[in-house]
Amino acid sequence: MLAYLMAAVGSGLGLACAARFHARGVARGWSWLAAGALTLGSGIWGMHFIAMLGFAVDGVEFRYDVPLTIVSLLVAIVIVGLGMFVAGVRRSWSGLLTGGVGAGIGVAAMHYMGMQALLFPGEVAYTTSLVVLSVVIAVVAATAALWFTLRVKGTWATVGAALVMAVAISGMHYTGMAAVNVHNVSGVHTDTGVTGLVLVAPLIIGLGLELMLITFAVLMSPVEEAPNGTEVPAAPAEEFRVASWNGSRVSPAAAPAAYQEPVSGPGNHGSFGGSQSNPFHESRESREFRD
């Protein structure tokens, strides 16, 4: 149950960050992409690790290779981030499938890399058909997750999608674990690596701080929505009309300040030198003609 909760929380925050990334685009939303990859990737990895604590064989003490365990976490974060980037930038079925297949294979690689980090006096073999099924589930789950990041809007929809994603993530893990067969277990205990309980404290502290900080950032930066439910893009920089004979528009940086006039506002039709804003202004030509 705790492992499922970890996957659900990571999925929910990942979806929330992805929504902000898509609303802002790559240039302004890269930090949300990184936050989404961190929360979703670490949520998947955390679910895997917590569930592994429940894996037991009679008379065997399991220990973990710390460097390989950390590498498996980094693999999950990077692969999920790449999948979110590809699906979010291309915004097409080909991009979604490409990102989903890549992310799914990466999640499966993270799972079996984590299994490789398991140290004990014995051998591990796998049932091939179940390994293949676990990879298929991982690809389907990753593709669905990326689809959710593109389509899901609103708090309750995000919660529902996160719960569904957590089921898929857990299903992939337990299918992979069902493929495990332990052989040739000896009574000799290994002293290499660390026990799972040693990793629990930094896991809880690290992931807890991460989730708390990103949750705070999400709450402080809501995604604005239009009345029809679509995302409202950030307002563009105010355009100005250059006071010229043809009334052409240019950016503020491209026109001298003396010849700019805001587009907005009633009665601003734009005339040379901004004379429309001062009805008593006389041009040099009119004064010469009068003299």
PDB file of C-alpha atoms in Angstrom:
ATOM      1  CA  MET A   1       0.000   0.000   0.000  1.00  0.00           C
ATOM      2  CA  LEU A   2       2.839   2.396   0.850  1.00  0.00           C
ATOM      3  CA  ALA A   3       4.543   1.607  -2.471  1.00  0.00           C
ATOM      4  CA  TYR A   4       1.301   2.340  -4.369  1.00  0.00           C
ATOM      5  CA  LEU A   5       0.880   5.615  -2.466  1.00  0.00           C
ATOM      6  CA  MET A   6       4.424   6.623  -3.428  1.00  0.00           C
ATOM      7  CA  ALA A   7       3.683   5.951  -7.100  1.00  0.00           C
ATOM      8  CA  ALA A   8       0.389   7.879  -6.916  1.00  0.00           C
ATOM      9  CA  VAL A   9       1.932  10.963  -5.270  1.00  0.00           C
ATOM     10  CA  GLY A  10       4.842  11.009  -7.713  1.00  0.00           C
ATOM     11  CA  SER A  11       2.462  10.613 -10.651  1.00  0.00           C
ATOM     12  CA  GLY A  12       0.154  13.389  -9.451  1.00  0.00           C
ATOM     13  CA  LEU A  13       2.963  15.892  -8.980  1.00  0.00           C
ATOM     14  CA  GLY A  14       4.524  14.825 -12.268  1.00  0.00           C
ATOM     15  CA  LEU A  15       1.247  15.541 -14.081  1.00  0.00           C
ATOM     16  CA  ALA A  16       0.912  18.925 -12.359  1.00  0.00           C
ATOM     17  CA  CYS A  17       4.452  19.914 -13.361  1.00  0.00           C
ATOM     18  CA  ALA A  18       3.892  18.691 -16.921  1.00  0.00           C
ATOM     19  CA  ALA A  19       0.775  20.876 -17.234  1.00  0.00           C
ATOM     20  CA  ARG A  20       2.842  23.930 -16.288  1.00  0.00           C
ATOM     21  CA  PHE A  21       5.608  22.926 -18.684  1.00  0.00           C
ATOM     22  CA  HIS A  22       3.159  22.684 -21.594  1.00  0.00           C
ATOM     23  CA  ALA A  23       1.493  25.991 -20.667  1.00  0.00           C
ATOM     24  CA  ARG A  24       4.818  27.851 -20.721  1.00  0.00           C
ATOM     25  CA  GLY A  25       6.685  26.089 -23.512  1.00  0.00           C
ATOM     26  CA  VAL A  26      10.256  24.840 -23.602  1.00  0.00           C
ATOM     27  CA  ALA A  27      11.965  28.221 -23.288  1.00  0.00           C
ATOM     28  CA  ARG A  28      10.144  29.312 -20.119  1.00  0.00           C
ATOM     29  CA  GLY A  29       9.004  25.948 -18.776  1.00  0.00           C
ATOM     30  CA  TRP A  30      12.206  23.917 -18.677  1.00  0.00           C
ATOM     31  CA  SER A  31      12.295  24.095 -14.871  1.00  0.00           C
ATOM     32  CA  TRP A  32       8.834  22.509 -14.719  1.00  0.00           C
ATOM     33  CA  LEU A  33      10.013  19.792 -17.094  1.00  0.00           C
ATOM     34  CA  ALA A  34      12.903  19.063 -14.733  1.00  0.00           C
ATOM     35  CA  ALA A  35      10.565  19.065 -11.721  1.00  0.00           C
ATOM     36  CA  GLY A  36       8.131  16.727 -13.484  1.00  0.00           C
ATOM     37  CA  ALA A  37      10.906  14.301 -14.421  1.00  0.00           C
ATOM     38  CA  LEU A  38      12.225  14.404 -10.862  1.00  0.00           C
ATOM     39  CA  THR A  39       8.882  13.740  -9.183  1.00  0.00           C
ATOM     40  CA  LEU A  40       7.588  11.121 -11.627  1.00  0.00           C
ATOM     41  CA  GLY A  41      10.959   9.369 -11.990  1.00  0.00           C
ATOM     42  CA  SER A  42      11.649   9.299  -8.265  1.00  0.00           C
ATOM     43  CA  GLY A  43       8.045   8.250  -7.613  1.00  0.00           C
ATOM     44  CA  ILE A  44       8.468   5.218  -9.889  1.00  0.00           C
ATOM     45  CA  TRP A  45      11.841   4.412  -8.353  1.00  0.00           C
ATOM     46  CA  GLY A  46      10.575   4.932  -4.802  1.00  0.00           C
ATOM     47  CA  MET A  47       7.637   2.616  -5.453  1.00  0.00           C
ATOM     48  CA  HIS A  48      10.068  -0.023  -6.733  1.00  0.00           C
ATOM     49  CA  PHE A  49      12.402   0.303  -3.742  1.00  0.00           C
ATOM     50  CA  ILE A  50       9.656   0.283  -1.115  1.00  0.00           C
ATOM     51  CA  ALA A  51       8.070  -2.774  -2.699  1.00  0.00           C
ATOM     52  CA  MET A  52      11.475  -4.483  -2.773  1.00  0.00           C
ATOM     53  CA  LEU A  53      11.606  -4.200   1.026  1.00  0.00           C
ATOM     54  CA  GLY A  54       8.709  -6.640   1.093  1.00  0.00           C
ATOM     55  CA  PHE A  55      10.589  -9.205  -1.014  1.00  0.00           C
ATOM     56  CA  ALA A  56      11.928 -11.996   1.188  1.00  0.00           C
ATOM     57  CA  VAL A  57      13.405 -15.477   0.959  1.00  0.00           C
ATOM     58  CA  ASP A  58      13.554 -17.719   4.034  1.00  0.00           C
ATOM     59  CA  GLY A  59      16.922 -17.503   5.753  1.00  0.00           C
ATOM     60  CA  VAL A  60      18.331 -14.854   3.381  1.00  0.00           C
ATOM     61  CA  GLU A  61      19.334 -11.281   4.236  1.00  0.00           C
ATOM     62  CA  PHE A  62      19.149  -9.011   1.215  1.00  0.00           C
ATOM     63  CA  ARG A  63      21.610  -6.160   0.855  1.00  0.00           C
ATOM     64  CA  TYR A  64      21.915  -3.440  -1.780  1.00  0.00           C
ATOM     65  CA  ASP A  65      24.704  -2.162  -3.988  1.00  0.00           C
ATOM     66  CA  VAL A  66      24.430   1.571  -3.219  1.00  0.00           C
ATOM     67  CA  PRO A  67      26.108   3.006  -6.379  1.00  0.00           C
ATOM     68  CA  LEU A  68      24.014   0.799  -8.684  1.00  0.00           C
ATOM     69  CA  THR A  69      20.867   1.678  -6.740  1.00  0.00           C
ATOM     70  CA  ILE A  70      21.581   5.396  -7.192  1.00  0.00           C
ATOM     71  CA  VAL A  71      22.269   4.880 -10.905  1.00  0.00           C
ATOM     72  CA  SER A  72      18.883   3.184 -11.257  1.00  0.00           C
ATOM     73  CA  LEU A  73      17.257   6.294  -9.727  1.00  0.00           C
ATOM     74  CA  LEU A  74      19.076   8.589 -12.164  1.00  0.00           C
ATOM     75  CA  VAL A  75      18.065   6.361 -15.083  1.00  0.00           C
ATOM     76  CA  ALA A  76      14.404   6.646 -14.100  1.00  0.00           C
ATOM     77  CA  ILE A  77      14.558  10.454 -13.804  1.00  0.00           C
ATOM     78  CA  VAL A  78      16.452  11.036 -17.060  1.00  0.00           C
ATOM     79  CA  ILE A  79      14.384   8.606 -19.141  1.00  0.00           C
ATOM     80  CA  VAL A  80      11.076   9.983 -17.864  1.00  0.00           C
ATOM     81  CA  GLY A  81      12.279  13.541 -18.549  1.00  0.00           C
ATOM     82  CA  LEU A  82      13.262  12.681 -22.118  1.00  0.00           C
ATOM     83  CA  GLY A  83       9.900  11.034 -22.703  1.00  0.00           C
ATOM     84  CA  MET A  84       8.026  14.076 -21.386  1.00  0.00           C
ATOM     85  CA  PHE A  85      10.154  16.372 -23.543  1.00  0.00           C
ATOM     86  CA  VAL A  86       9.619  14.390 -26.765  1.00  0.00           C
ATOM     87  CA  ALA A  87       5.883  13.985 -26.224  1.00  0.00           C
ATOM     88  CA  GLY A  88       5.438  17.621 -25.184  1.00  0.00           C
ATOM     89  CA  VAL A  89       7.445  19.182 -28.001  1.00  0.00           C
ATOM     90  CA  ARG A  90       6.193  17.087 -30.920  1.00  0.00           C
ATOM     91  CA  ARG A  91       2.546  16.996 -29.754  1.00  0.00           C
ATOM     92  CA  SER A  92       1.651  14.157 -32.160  1.00  0.00           C
ATOM     93  CA  TRP A  93       0.942  10.442 -32.016  1.00  0.00           C
ATOM     94  CA  SER A  94       4.417   9.697 -33.343  1.00  0.00           C
ATOM     95  CA  GLY A  95       5.963  11.835 -30.599  1.00  0.00           C
ATOM     96  CA  LEU A  96       3.736  10.226 -27.966  1.00  0.00           C
ATOM     97  CA  LEU A  97       4.622   6.697 -29.079  1.00  0.00           C
ATOM     98  CA  THR A  98       8.316   7.511 -29.393  1.00  0.00           C
ATOM     99  CA  GLY A  99       8.418   9.028 -25.925  1.00  0.00           C
ATOM    100  CA  GLY A 100       6.257   6.246 -24.466  1.00  0.00           C
ATOM    101  CA  VAL A 101       8.334   3.401 -25.874  1.00  0.00           C
ATOM    102  CA  GLY A 102      11.589   5.053 -24.796  1.00  0.00           C
ATOM    103  CA  ALA A 103      10.314   5.869 -21.311  1.00  0.00           C
ATOM    104  CA  GLY A 104       8.787   2.395 -20.897  1.00  0.00           C
ATOM    105  CA  ILE A 105      12.018   0.638 -21.809  1.00  0.00           C
ATOM    106  CA  GLY A 106      13.868   2.983 -19.467  1.00  0.00           C
ATOM    107  CA  VAL A 107      11.503   2.223 -16.568  1.00  0.00           C
ATOM    108  CA  ALA A 108      11.907  -1.510 -17.198  1.00  0.00           C
ATOM    109  CA  ALA A 109      15.697  -1.024 -17.292  1.00  0.00           C
ATOM    110  CA  MET A 110      15.478   0.802 -13.962  1.00  0.00           C
ATOM    111  CA  HIS A 111      13.526  -2.106 -12.474  1.00  0.00           C
ATOM    112  CA  TYR A 112      15.939  -4.804 -13.553  1.00  0.00           C
ATOM    113  CA  MET A 113      18.930  -2.629 -12.696  1.00  0.00           C
ATOM    114  CA  GLY A 114      17.490  -2.369  -9.202  1.00  0.00           C
ATOM    115  CA  MET A 115      17.177  -6.140  -9.123  1.00  0.00           C
ATOM    116  CA  GLN A 116      20.812  -6.411 -10.175  1.00  0.00           C
ATOM    117  CA  ALA A 117      21.711  -4.195  -7.203  1.00  0.00           C
ATOM    118  CA  LEU A 118      20.234  -6.817  -4.883  1.00  0.00           C
ATOM    119  CA  LEU A 119      23.057  -8.689  -3.113  1.00  0.00           C
ATOM    120  CA  PHE A 120      22.606 -12.068  -1.434  1.00  0.00           C
ATOM    121  CA  PRO A 121      24.299 -15.493  -1.410  1.00  0.00           C
ATOM    122  CA  GLY A 122      22.362 -17.035  -4.269  1.00  0.00           C
ATOM    123  CA  GLU A 123      21.420 -16.744  -7.929  1.00  0.00           C
ATOM    124  CA  VAL A 124      18.497 -15.054  -9.647  1.00  0.00           C
ATOM    125  CA  ALA A 125      16.858 -16.384 -12.809  1.00  0.00           C
ATOM    126  CA  TYR A 126      13.908 -14.926 -14.709  1.00  0.00           C
ATOM    127  CA  THR A 127      10.910 -16.371 -16.517  1.00  0.00           C
ATOM    128  CA  THR A 128      11.290 -14.917 -20.023  1.00  0.00           C
ATOM    129  CA  SER A 129       7.593 -14.631 -20.823  1.00  0.00           C
ATOM    130  CA  LEU A 130       6.909 -12.631 -17.651  1.00  0.00           C
ATOM    131  CA  VAL A 131       9.916 -10.369 -18.290  1.00  0.00           C
ATOM    132  CA  VAL A 132       8.577  -9.579 -21.768  1.00  0.00           C
ATOM    133  CA  LEU A 133       5.117  -8.957 -20.311  1.00  0.00           C
ATOM    134  CA  SER A 134       6.566  -6.592 -17.695  1.00  0.00           C
ATOM    135  CA  VAL A 135       8.337  -4.585 -20.416  1.00  0.00           C
ATOM    136  CA  VAL A 136       5.101  -4.371 -22.431  1.00  0.00           C
ATOM    137  CA  ILE A 137       3.236  -3.162 -19.344  1.00  0.00           C
ATOM    138  CA  ALA A 138       5.981  -0.590 -18.730  1.00  0.00           C
ATOM    139  CA  VAL A 139       5.703   0.734 -22.303  1.00  0.00           C
ATOM    140  CA  VAL A 140       1.898   0.911 -22.124  1.00  0.00           C
ATOM    141  CA  ALA A 141       2.036   2.577 -18.699  1.00  0.00           C
ATOM    142  CA  ALA A 142       4.637   5.113 -19.832  1.00  0.00           C
ATOM    143  CA  THR A 143       2.685   5.941 -23.001  1.00  0.00           C
ATOM    144  CA  ALA A 144      -0.509   6.390 -20.983  1.00  0.00           C
ATOM    145  CA  ALA A 145       1.364   8.559 -18.490  1.00  0.00           C
ATOM    146  CA  LEU A 146       2.696  10.820 -21.251  1.00  0.00           C
ATOM    147  CA  TRP A 147      -0.777  11.006 -22.803  1.00  0.00           C
ATOM    148  CA  PHE A 148      -2.138  12.056 -19.424  1.00  0.00           C
ATOM    149  CA  THR A 149       0.511  14.802 -19.187  1.00  0.00           C
ATOM    150  CA  LEU A 150      -0.752  16.222 -22.493  1.00  0.00           C
ATOM    151  CA  ARG A 151      -4.495  15.884 -21.928  1.00  0.00           C
ATOM    152  CA  VAL A 152      -5.362  15.976 -18.240  1.00  0.00           C
ATOM    153  CA  LYS A 153      -6.613  19.325 -16.921  1.00  0.00           C
ATOM    154  CA  GLY A 154      -8.013  20.183 -13.513  1.00  0.00           C
ATOM    155  CA  THR A 155      -7.375  18.948  -9.998  1.00  0.00           C
ATOM    156  CA  TRP A 156      -9.755  15.988  -9.865  1.00  0.00           C
ATOM    157  CA  ALA A 157      -8.801  14.772 -13.326  1.00  0.00           C
ATOM    158  CA  THR A 158      -5.144  14.879 -12.272  1.00  0.00           C
ATOM    159  CA  VAL A 159      -5.905  12.901  -9.101  1.00  0.00           C
ATOM    160  CA  GLY A 160      -7.813  10.271 -11.065  1.00  0.00           C
ATOM    161  CA  ALA A 161      -5.079   9.984 -13.675  1.00  0.00           C
ATOM    162  CA  ALA A 162      -2.425   9.659 -10.953  1.00  0.00           C
ATOM    163  CA  LEU A 163      -4.328   6.774  -9.338  1.00  0.00           C
ATOM    164  CA  VAL A 164      -4.589   4.985 -12.694  1.00  0.00           C
ATOM    165  CA  MET A 165      -0.894   5.567 -13.417  1.00  0.00           C
ATOM    166  CA  ALA A 166       0.032   4.182  -9.998  1.00  0.00           C
ATOM    167  CA  VAL A 167      -1.903   0.985 -10.775  1.00  0.00           C
ATOM    168  CA  ALA A 168       0.015   0.593 -14.053  1.00  0.00           C
ATOM    169  CA  ILE A 169       3.389   1.291 -12.399  1.00  0.00           C
ATOM    170  CA  SER A 170       2.663  -1.193  -9.608  1.00  0.00           C
ATOM    171  CA  GLY A 171       1.442  -3.770 -12.125  1.00  0.00           C
ATOM    172  CA  MET A 172       4.712  -3.525 -14.041  1.00  0.00           C
ATOM    173  CA  HIS A 173       6.757  -3.964 -10.855  1.00  0.00           C
ATOM    174  CA  TYR A 174       4.887  -6.967  -9.510  1.00  0.00           C
ATOM    175  CA  THR A 175       4.828  -8.635 -12.922  1.00  0.00           C
ATOM    176  CA  GLY A 176       8.611  -8.267 -13.017  1.00  0.00           C
ATOM    177  CA  MET A 177       8.884  -9.671  -9.501  1.00  0.00           C
ATOM    178  CA  ALA A 178       6.716 -12.648 -10.466  1.00  0.00           C
ATOM    179  CA  ALA A 179       9.367 -13.481 -13.063  1.00  0.00           C
ATOM    180  CA  VAL A 180      12.050 -13.862 -10.365  1.00  0.00           C
ATOM    181  CA  ASN A 181      13.317 -17.306  -9.433  1.00  0.00           C
ATOM    182  CA  VAL A 182      15.923 -17.613  -6.653  1.00  0.00           C
ATOM    183  CA  HIS A 183      18.310 -20.590  -6.792  1.00  0.00           C
ATOM    184  CA  ASN A 184      21.348 -21.994  -5.000  1.00  0.00           C
ATOM    185  CA  VAL A 185      20.867 -20.084  -1.785  1.00  0.00           C
ATOM    186  CA  SER A 186      23.617 -20.765   0.740  1.00  0.00           C
ATOM    187  CA  GLY A 187      23.601 -20.013   4.418  1.00  0.00           C
ATOM    188  CA  VAL A 188      26.573 -17.665   4.104  1.00  0.00           C
ATOM    189  CA  HIS A 189      25.738 -13.991   4.584  1.00  0.00           C
ATOM    190  CA  THR A 190      27.380 -11.351   2.435  1.00  0.00           C
ATOM    191  CA  ASP A 191      28.925  -8.277   4.016  1.00  0.00           C
ATOM    192  CA  THR A 192      28.990  -6.152   0.873  1.00  0.00           C
ATOM    193  CA  GLY A 193      26.454  -3.395   0.328  1.00  0.00           C
ATOM    194  CA  VAL A 194      23.959  -2.119   2.889  1.00  0.00           C
ATOM    195  CA  THR A 195      20.646  -3.416   4.181  1.00  0.00           C
ATOM    196  CA  GLY A 196      17.373  -2.007   2.967  1.00  0.00           C
ATOM    197  CA  LEU A 197      16.636  -0.485   6.347  1.00  0.00           C
ATOM    198  CA  VAL A 198      19.825   1.596   6.108  1.00  0.00           C
ATOM    199  CA  LEU A 199      18.533   3.115   2.860  1.00  0.00           C
ATOM    200  CA  VAL A 200      15.058   3.780   4.222  1.00  0.00           C
ATOM    201  CA  ALA A 201      16.006   6.848   6.301  1.00  0.00           C
ATOM    202  CA  PRO A 202      17.705   8.838   3.489  1.00  0.00           C
ATOM    203  CA  LEU A 203      14.949   7.679   1.133  1.00  0.00           C
ATOM    204  CA  ILE A 204      12.200   9.059   3.366  1.00  0.00           C
ATOM    205  CA  ILE A 205      14.070  12.300   4.112  1.00  0.00           C
ATOM    206  CA  GLY A 206      15.197  12.960   0.539  1.00  0.00           C
ATOM    207  CA  LEU A 207      11.957  12.104  -1.253  1.00  0.00           C
ATOM    208  CA  GLY A 208       9.925  13.787   1.478  1.00  0.00           C
ATOM    209  CA  LEU A 209      11.757  17.105   1.082  1.00  0.00           C
ATOM    210  CA  GLU A 210      11.583  16.865  -2.697  1.00  0.00           C
ATOM    211  CA  LEU A 211       7.839  16.239  -2.728  1.00  0.00           C
ATOM    212  CA  MET A 212       7.196  18.968  -0.167  1.00  0.00           C
ATOM    213  CA  LEU A 213       9.158  21.619  -2.092  1.00  0.00           C
ATOM    214  CA  ILE A 214       7.645  20.756  -5.468  1.00  0.00           C
ATOM    215  CA  THR A 215       4.149  20.615  -3.969  1.00  0.00           C
ATOM    216  CA  PHE A 216       4.689  24.118  -2.588  1.00  0.00           C
ATOM    217  CA  ALA A 217       5.916  25.321  -6.005  1.00  0.00           C
ATOM    218  CA  VAL A 218       2.867  23.799  -7.724  1.00  0.00           C
ATOM    219  CA  LEU A 219       0.463  25.442  -5.281  1.00  0.00           C
ATOM    220  CA  MET A 220       2.164  28.816  -5.738  1.00  0.00           C
ATOM    221  CA  SER A 221       2.027  28.604  -9.547  1.00  0.00           C
ATOM    222  CA  PRO A 222      -1.429  27.470 -10.676  1.00  0.00           C
ATOM    223  CA  VAL A 223      -2.184  26.857 -14.344  1.00  0.00           C
ATOM    224  CA  GLU A 224      -4.624  29.499 -15.559  1.00  0.00           C
ATOM    225  CA  GLU A 225      -7.539  28.185 -17.538  1.00  0.00           C
ATOM    226  CA  ALA A 226      -9.986  29.849 -19.876  1.00  0.00           C
ATOM    227  CA  PRO A 227     -13.750  29.404 -19.290  1.00  0.00           C
ATOM    228  CA  ASN A 228     -13.831  26.505 -21.781  1.00  0.00           C
ATOM    229  CA  GLY A 229     -11.101  24.683 -19.844  1.00  0.00           C
ATOM    230  CA  THR A 230      -8.224  25.388 -22.191  1.00  0.00           C
ATOM    231  CA  GLU A 231      -4.964  26.721 -20.882  1.00  0.00           C
ATOM    232  CA  VAL A 232      -4.379  30.420 -21.151  1.00  0.00           C
ATOM    233  CA  PRO A 233      -0.938  31.227 -22.525  1.00  0.00           C
ATOM    234  CA  ALA A 234       1.101  33.908 -20.856  1.00  0.00           C
ATOM    235  CA  ALA A 235       0.269  37.397 -22.074  1.00  0.00           C
ATOM    236  CA  PRO A 236       2.704  38.544 -24.780  1.00  0.00           C
ATOM    237  CA  ALA A 237       4.713  41.698 -24.438  1.00  0.00           C
ATOM    238  CA  GLU A 238       2.661  44.790 -25.283  1.00  0.00           C
ATOM    239  CA  GLU A 239       2.905  45.722 -28.921  1.00  0.00           C
ATOM    240  CA  PHE A 240       3.289  49.271 -30.044  1.00  0.00           C
ATOM    241  CA  ARG A 241       2.330  50.919 -33.264  1.00  0.00           C
ATOM    242  CA  VAL A 242       5.000  53.087 -34.773  1.00  0.00           C
ATOM    243  CA  ALA A 243       3.649  56.490 -35.601  1.00  0.00           C
ATOM    244  CA  SER A 244       4.057  56.292 -39.339  1.00  0.00           C
ATOM    245  CA  TRP A 245       2.014  56.806 -42.433  1.00  0.00           C
ATOM    246  CA  ASN A 246       1.152  53.094 -42.816  1.00  0.00           C
ATOM    247  CA  GLY A 247       0.540  52.391 -39.081  1.00  0.00           C
ATOM    248  CA  SER A 248       2.794  49.304 -39.041  1.00  0.00           C
ATOM    249  CA  ARG A 249       3.481  47.449 -35.789  1.00  0.00           C
ATOM    250  CA  VAL A 250       6.887  46.764 -34.336  1.00  0.00           C
ATOM    251  CA  SER A 251       8.209  45.675 -30.970  1.00  0.00           C
ATOM    252  CA  PRO A 252       9.158  48.302 -28.380  1.00  0.00           C
ATOM    253  CA  ALA A 253      12.832  47.526 -28.810  1.00  0.00           C
ATOM    254  CA  ALA A 254      12.710  48.153 -32.556  1.00  0.00           C
ATOM    255  CA  ALA A 255      11.203  51.638 -32.465  1.00  0.00           C
ATOM    256  CA  PRO A 256      12.456  54.891 -30.892  1.00  0.00           C
ATOM    257  CA  ALA A 257      10.569  55.856 -27.774  1.00  0.00           C
ATOM    258  CA  ALA A 258       9.427  59.135 -29.279  1.00  0.00           C
ATOM    259  CA  TYR A 259       7.602  57.368 -32.088  1.00  0.00           C
ATOM    260  CA  GLN A 260       5.787  54.708 -30.038  1.00  0.00           C
ATOM    261  CA  GLU A 261       2.174  54.718 -29.126  1.00  0.00           C
ATOM    262  CA  PRO A 262       0.373  51.923 -27.257  1.00  0.00           C
ATOM    263  CA  VAL A 263      -2.064  49.952 -29.375  1.00  0.00           C
ATOM    264  CA  SER A 264      -4.577  49.578 -26.553  1.00  0.00           C
ATOM    265  CA  GLY A 265      -6.898  52.355 -25.512  1.00  0.00           C
ATOM    266  CA  PRO A 266      -9.738  54.157 -27.273  1.00  0.00           C
ATOM    267  CA  GLY A 267      -8.899  56.766 -29.809  1.00  0.00           C
ATOM    268  CA  ASN A 268      -5.274  55.719 -30.319  1.00  0.00           C
ATOM    269  CA  HIS A 269      -5.041  55.522 -34.088  1.00  0.00           C
ATOM    270  CA  GLY A 270      -1.392  56.468 -34.430  1.00  0.00           C
ATOM    271  CA  SER A 271      -0.055  59.530 -36.223  1.00  0.00           C
ATOM    272  CA  PHE A 272       3.426  60.742 -36.963  1.00  0.00           C
ATOM    273  CA  GLY A 273       5.245  61.955 -33.820  1.00  0.00           C
ATOM    274  CA  GLY A 274       2.380  60.919 -31.524  1.00  0.00           C
ATOM    275  CA  SER A 275       0.456  64.156 -32.252  1.00  0.00           C
ATOM    276  CA  GLN A 276      -2.830  62.303 -31.797  1.00  0.00           C
ATOM    277  CA  SER A 277      -2.207  62.251 -28.052  1.00  0.00           C
ATOM    278  CA  ASN A 278      -1.816  66.071 -27.999  1.00  0.00           C
ATOM    279  CA  PRO A 279      -4.494  67.875 -30.060  1.00  0.00           C
ATOM    280  CA  PHE A 280      -2.707  71.213 -29.531  1.00  0.00           C
ATOM    281  CA  HIS A 281       0.580  69.979 -31.000  1.00  0.00           C
ATOM    282  CA  GLU A 282       1.637  71.744 -34.177  1.00  0.00           C
ATOM    283  CA  SER A 283       4.057  70.148 -36.590  1.00  0.00           C
ATOM    284  CA  ARG A 284       7.077  72.031 -37.862  1.00  0.00           C
ATOM    285  CA  GLU A 285       5.611  72.041 -41.384  1.00  0.00           C
ATOM    286  CA  SER A 286       2.390  73.730 -40.210  1.00  0.00           C
ATOM    287  CA  ARG A 287       4.316  76.425 -38.344  1.00  0.00           C
ATOM    288  CA  GLU A 288       6.483  77.148 -41.402  1.00  0.00           C
ATOM    289  CA  PHE A 289       3.390  77.339 -43.604  1.00  0.00           C
ATOM    290  CA  ARG A 290       1.737  79.742 -41.167  1.00  0.00           C
ATOM    291  CA  ASP A 291       4.828  81.961 -40.969  1.00  0.00           C
TER     292      ASP A 291
END
